[in-house]
PDB file of C-alpha atoms in Angstrom:
ATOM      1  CA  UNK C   1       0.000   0.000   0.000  1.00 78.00           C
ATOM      2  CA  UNK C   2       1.355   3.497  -0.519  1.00 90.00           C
ATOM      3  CA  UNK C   3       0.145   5.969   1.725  1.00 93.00           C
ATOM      4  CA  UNK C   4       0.678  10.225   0.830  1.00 94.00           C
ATOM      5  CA  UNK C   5      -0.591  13.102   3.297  1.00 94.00           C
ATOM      6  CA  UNK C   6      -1.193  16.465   3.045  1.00 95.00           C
ATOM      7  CA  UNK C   7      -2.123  19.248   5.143  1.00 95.00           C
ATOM      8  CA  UNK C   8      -1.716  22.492   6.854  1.00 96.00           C
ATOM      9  CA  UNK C   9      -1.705  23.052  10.670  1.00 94.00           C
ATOM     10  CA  UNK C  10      -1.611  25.374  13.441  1.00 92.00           C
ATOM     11  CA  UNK C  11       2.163  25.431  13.159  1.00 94.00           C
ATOM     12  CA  UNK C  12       2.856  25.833   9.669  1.00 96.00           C
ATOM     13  CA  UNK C  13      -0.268  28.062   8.524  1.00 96.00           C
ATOM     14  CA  UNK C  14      -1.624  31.476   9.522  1.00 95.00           C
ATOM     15  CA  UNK C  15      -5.989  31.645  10.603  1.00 94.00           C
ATOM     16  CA  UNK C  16      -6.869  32.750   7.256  1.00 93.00           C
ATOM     17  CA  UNK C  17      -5.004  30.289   5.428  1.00 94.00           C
ATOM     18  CA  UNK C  18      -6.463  27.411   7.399  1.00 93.00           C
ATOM     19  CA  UNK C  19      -9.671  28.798   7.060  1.00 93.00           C
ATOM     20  CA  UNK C  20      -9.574  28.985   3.037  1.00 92.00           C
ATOM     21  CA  UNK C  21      -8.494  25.246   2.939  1.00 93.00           C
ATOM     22  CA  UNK C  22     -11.457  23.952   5.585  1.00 92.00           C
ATOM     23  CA  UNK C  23     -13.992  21.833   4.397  1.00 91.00           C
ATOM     24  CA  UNK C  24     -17.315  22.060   7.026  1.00 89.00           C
ATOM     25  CA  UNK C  25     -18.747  19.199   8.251  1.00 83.00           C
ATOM     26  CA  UNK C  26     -22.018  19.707   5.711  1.00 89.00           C
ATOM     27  CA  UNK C  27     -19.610  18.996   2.947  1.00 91.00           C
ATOM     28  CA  UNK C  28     -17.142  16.197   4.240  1.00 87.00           C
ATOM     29  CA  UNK C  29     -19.312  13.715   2.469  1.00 87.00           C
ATOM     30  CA  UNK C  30     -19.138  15.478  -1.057  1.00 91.00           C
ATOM     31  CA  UNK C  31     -15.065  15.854  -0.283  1.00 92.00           C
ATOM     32  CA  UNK C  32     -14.666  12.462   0.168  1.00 90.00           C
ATOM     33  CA  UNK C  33     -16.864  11.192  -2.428  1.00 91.00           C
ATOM     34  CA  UNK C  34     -14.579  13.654  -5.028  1.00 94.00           C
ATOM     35  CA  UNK C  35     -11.192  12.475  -2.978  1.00 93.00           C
ATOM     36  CA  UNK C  36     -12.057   8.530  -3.847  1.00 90.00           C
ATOM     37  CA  UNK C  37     -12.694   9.577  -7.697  1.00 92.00           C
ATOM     38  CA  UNK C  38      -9.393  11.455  -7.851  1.00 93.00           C
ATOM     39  CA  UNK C  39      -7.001   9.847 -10.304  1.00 92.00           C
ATOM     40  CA  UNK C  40      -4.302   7.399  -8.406  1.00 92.00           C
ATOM     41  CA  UNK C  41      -6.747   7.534  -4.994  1.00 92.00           C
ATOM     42  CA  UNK C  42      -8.245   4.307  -3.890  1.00 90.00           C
ATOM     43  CA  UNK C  43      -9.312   4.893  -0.377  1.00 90.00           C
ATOM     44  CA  UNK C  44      -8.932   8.113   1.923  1.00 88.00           C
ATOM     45  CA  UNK C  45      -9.394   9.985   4.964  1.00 88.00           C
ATOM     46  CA  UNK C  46     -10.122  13.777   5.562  1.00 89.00           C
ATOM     47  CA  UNK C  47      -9.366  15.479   8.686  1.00 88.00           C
ATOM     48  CA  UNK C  48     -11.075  19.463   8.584  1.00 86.00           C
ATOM     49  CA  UNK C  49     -11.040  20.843  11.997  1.00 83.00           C
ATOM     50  CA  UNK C  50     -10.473  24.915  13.201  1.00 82.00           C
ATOM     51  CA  UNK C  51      -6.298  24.057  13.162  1.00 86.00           C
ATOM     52  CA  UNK C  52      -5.905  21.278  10.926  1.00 88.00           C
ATOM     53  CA  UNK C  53      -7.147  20.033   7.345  1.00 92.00           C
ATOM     54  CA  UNK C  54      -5.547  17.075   6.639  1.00 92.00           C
ATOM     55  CA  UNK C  55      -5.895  15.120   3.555  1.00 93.00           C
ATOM     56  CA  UNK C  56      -4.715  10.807   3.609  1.00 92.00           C
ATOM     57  CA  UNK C  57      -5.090   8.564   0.584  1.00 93.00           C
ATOM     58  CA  UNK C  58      -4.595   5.084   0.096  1.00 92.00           C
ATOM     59  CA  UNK C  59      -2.707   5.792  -3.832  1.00 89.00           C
ATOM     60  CA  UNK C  60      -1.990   3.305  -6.792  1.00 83.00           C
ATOM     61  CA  UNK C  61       0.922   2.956  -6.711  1.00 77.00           C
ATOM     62  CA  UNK C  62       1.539   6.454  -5.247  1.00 69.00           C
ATOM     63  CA  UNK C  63       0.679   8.091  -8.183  1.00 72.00           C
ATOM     64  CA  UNK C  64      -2.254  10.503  -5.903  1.00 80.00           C
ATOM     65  CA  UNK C  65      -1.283  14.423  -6.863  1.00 89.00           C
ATOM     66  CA  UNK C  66      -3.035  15.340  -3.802  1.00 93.00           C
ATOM     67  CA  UNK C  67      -1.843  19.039  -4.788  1.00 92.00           C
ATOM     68  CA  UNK C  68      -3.924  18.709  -7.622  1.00 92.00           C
ATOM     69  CA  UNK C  69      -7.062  17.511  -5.561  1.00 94.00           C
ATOM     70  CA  UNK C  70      -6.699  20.614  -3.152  1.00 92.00           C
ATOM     71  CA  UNK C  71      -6.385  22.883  -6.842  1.00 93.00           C
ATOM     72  CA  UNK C  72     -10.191  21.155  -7.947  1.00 93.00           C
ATOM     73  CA  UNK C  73     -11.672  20.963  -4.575  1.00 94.00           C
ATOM     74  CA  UNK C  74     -11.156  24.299  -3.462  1.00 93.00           C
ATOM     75  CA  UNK C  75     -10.376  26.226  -7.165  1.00 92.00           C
ATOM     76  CA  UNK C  76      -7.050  28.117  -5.900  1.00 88.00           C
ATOM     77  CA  UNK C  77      -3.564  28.195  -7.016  1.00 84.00           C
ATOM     78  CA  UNK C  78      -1.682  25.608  -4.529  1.00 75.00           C
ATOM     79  CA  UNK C  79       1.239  27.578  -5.225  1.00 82.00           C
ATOM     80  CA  UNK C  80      -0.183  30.225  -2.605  1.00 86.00           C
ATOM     81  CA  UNK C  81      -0.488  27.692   0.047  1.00 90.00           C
ATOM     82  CA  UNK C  82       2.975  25.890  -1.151  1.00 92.00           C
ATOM     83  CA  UNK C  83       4.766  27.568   1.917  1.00 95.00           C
ATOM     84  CA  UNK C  84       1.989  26.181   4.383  1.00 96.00           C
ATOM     85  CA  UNK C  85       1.715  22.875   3.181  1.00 96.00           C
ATOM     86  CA  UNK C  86       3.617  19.507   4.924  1.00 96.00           C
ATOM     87  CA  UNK C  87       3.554  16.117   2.840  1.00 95.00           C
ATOM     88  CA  UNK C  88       4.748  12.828   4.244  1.00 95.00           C
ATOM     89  CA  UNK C  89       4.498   9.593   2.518  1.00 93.00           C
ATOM     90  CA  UNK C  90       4.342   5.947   3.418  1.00 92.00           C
ATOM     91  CA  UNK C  91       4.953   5.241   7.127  1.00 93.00           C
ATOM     92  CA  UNK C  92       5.488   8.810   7.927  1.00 95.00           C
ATOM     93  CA  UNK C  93       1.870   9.782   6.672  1.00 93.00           C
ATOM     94  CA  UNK C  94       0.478   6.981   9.139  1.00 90.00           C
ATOM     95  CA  UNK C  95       3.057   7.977  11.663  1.00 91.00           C
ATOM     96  CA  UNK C  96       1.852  11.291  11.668  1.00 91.00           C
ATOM     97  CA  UNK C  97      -2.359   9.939  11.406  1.00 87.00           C
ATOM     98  CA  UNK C  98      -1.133   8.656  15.317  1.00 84.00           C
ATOM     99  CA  UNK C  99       0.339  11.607  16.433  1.00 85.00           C
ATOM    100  CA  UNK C 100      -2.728  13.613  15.527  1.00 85.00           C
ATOM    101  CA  UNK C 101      -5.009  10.570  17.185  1.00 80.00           C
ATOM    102  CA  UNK C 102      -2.993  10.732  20.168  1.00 77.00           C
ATOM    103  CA  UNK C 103      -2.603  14.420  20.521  1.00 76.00           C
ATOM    104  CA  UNK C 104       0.872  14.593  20.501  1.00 72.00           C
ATOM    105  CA  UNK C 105       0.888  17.192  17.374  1.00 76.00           C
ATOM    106  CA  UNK C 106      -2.228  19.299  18.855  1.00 74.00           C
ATOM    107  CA  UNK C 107      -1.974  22.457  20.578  1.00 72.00           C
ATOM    108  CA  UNK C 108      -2.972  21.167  23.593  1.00 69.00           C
ATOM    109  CA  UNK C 109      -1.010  17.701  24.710  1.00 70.00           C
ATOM    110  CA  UNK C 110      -3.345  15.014  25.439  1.00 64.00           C
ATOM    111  CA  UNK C 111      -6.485  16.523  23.926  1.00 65.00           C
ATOM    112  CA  UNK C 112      -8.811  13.211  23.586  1.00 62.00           C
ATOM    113  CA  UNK C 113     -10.946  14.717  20.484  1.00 63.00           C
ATOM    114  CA  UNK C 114      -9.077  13.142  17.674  1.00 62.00           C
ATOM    115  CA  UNK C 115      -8.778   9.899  19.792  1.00 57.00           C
ATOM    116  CA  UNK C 116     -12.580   9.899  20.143  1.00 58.00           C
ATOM    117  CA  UNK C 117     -13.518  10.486  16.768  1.00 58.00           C
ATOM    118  CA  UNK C 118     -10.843   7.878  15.573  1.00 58.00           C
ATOM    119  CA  UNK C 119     -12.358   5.293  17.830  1.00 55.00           C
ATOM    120  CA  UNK C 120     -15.959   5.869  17.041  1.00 54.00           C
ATOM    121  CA  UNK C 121     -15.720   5.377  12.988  1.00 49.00           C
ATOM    122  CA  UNK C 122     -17.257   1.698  13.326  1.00 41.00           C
ATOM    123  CA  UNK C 123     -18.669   2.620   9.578  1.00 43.00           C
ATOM    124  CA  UNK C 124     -17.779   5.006   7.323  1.00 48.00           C
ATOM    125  CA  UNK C 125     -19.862   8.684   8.335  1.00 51.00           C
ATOM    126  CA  UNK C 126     -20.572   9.246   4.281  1.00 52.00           C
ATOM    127  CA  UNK C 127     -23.129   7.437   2.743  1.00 53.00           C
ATOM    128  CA  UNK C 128     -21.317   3.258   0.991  1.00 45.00           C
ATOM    129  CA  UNK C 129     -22.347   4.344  -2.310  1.00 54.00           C
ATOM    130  CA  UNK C 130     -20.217   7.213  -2.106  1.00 56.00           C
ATOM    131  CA  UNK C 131     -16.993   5.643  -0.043  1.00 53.00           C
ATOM    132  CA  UNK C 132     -14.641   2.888  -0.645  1.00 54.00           C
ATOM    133  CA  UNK C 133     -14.690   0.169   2.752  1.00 51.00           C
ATOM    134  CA  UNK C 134     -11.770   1.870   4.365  1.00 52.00           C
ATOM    135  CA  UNK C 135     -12.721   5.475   3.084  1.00 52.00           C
ATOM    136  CA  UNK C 136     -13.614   7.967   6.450  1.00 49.00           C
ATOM    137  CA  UNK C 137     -14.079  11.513   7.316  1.00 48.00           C
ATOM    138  CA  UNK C 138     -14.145  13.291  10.153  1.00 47.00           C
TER     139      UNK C 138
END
């Protein structure tokens, strides 16, 4: 499997930057449904929340441009944003997916809320028709 992540944070991007690239919960199912049809993504994950937007696919062959899915998705140049943006790949993209879970890259330390949402996606939150098994938003 070949795993790619993308995403801007409290540390790396200003308020208004953050708040351009955040998707609200009313459209997480529509971004995932458009994330899954993205050429080279088989299964992802989206993370929106008021300090992190955080975009994980599952690639063929890691051939995802996720640059190119933030371009569609939100129609701006990711060239603005290029400055903002972190990428990690492989076992640094899940690496990172558990520091987030466990807090340990939030502002506050030990924060439970990504933990909790984590452990509650039993099935996925967007409708099967529209998602992949392993496909989730939160």
């Amino acid at each position: 499997m070949k795993f790619q992540l993308i995403g801007v944070n409290h540390k790396t991007a200003p308020v208004d930057v953050r708040e351009r690239l955040a998707i609200p919960e009313s459209k997480l199912a529509d971004a995932m449904k458009r994330l899954v049809q993205h050429p080279g993504v088989d299964e992802g994950l989206i993370l929106s929340t008021c300090n992190r937007v955080e975009i994980l696919a599952q690639t063929k062959n890691g051939s995802g441009d996720l640059r190119a899915f933030l371009q569609s998705y939100f129609q701006v140049d990711p060239g603005k944003f290029e400055a903002h943006l972190y990428e990690y790949h492989e076992k640094d993209a899940i690496l990172h997916l558990f520091r987030v879970a466990c807090s340990l890259d939030s502002m506050v330390v030990g924060e439970p809320r990504f933990w909790v949402r984590l452990r509650k996606l039993t099935l996925p939150p967007v409708p099967w028709e529209q998602s992949t098994p392993n496909s989730i938003c939160f």
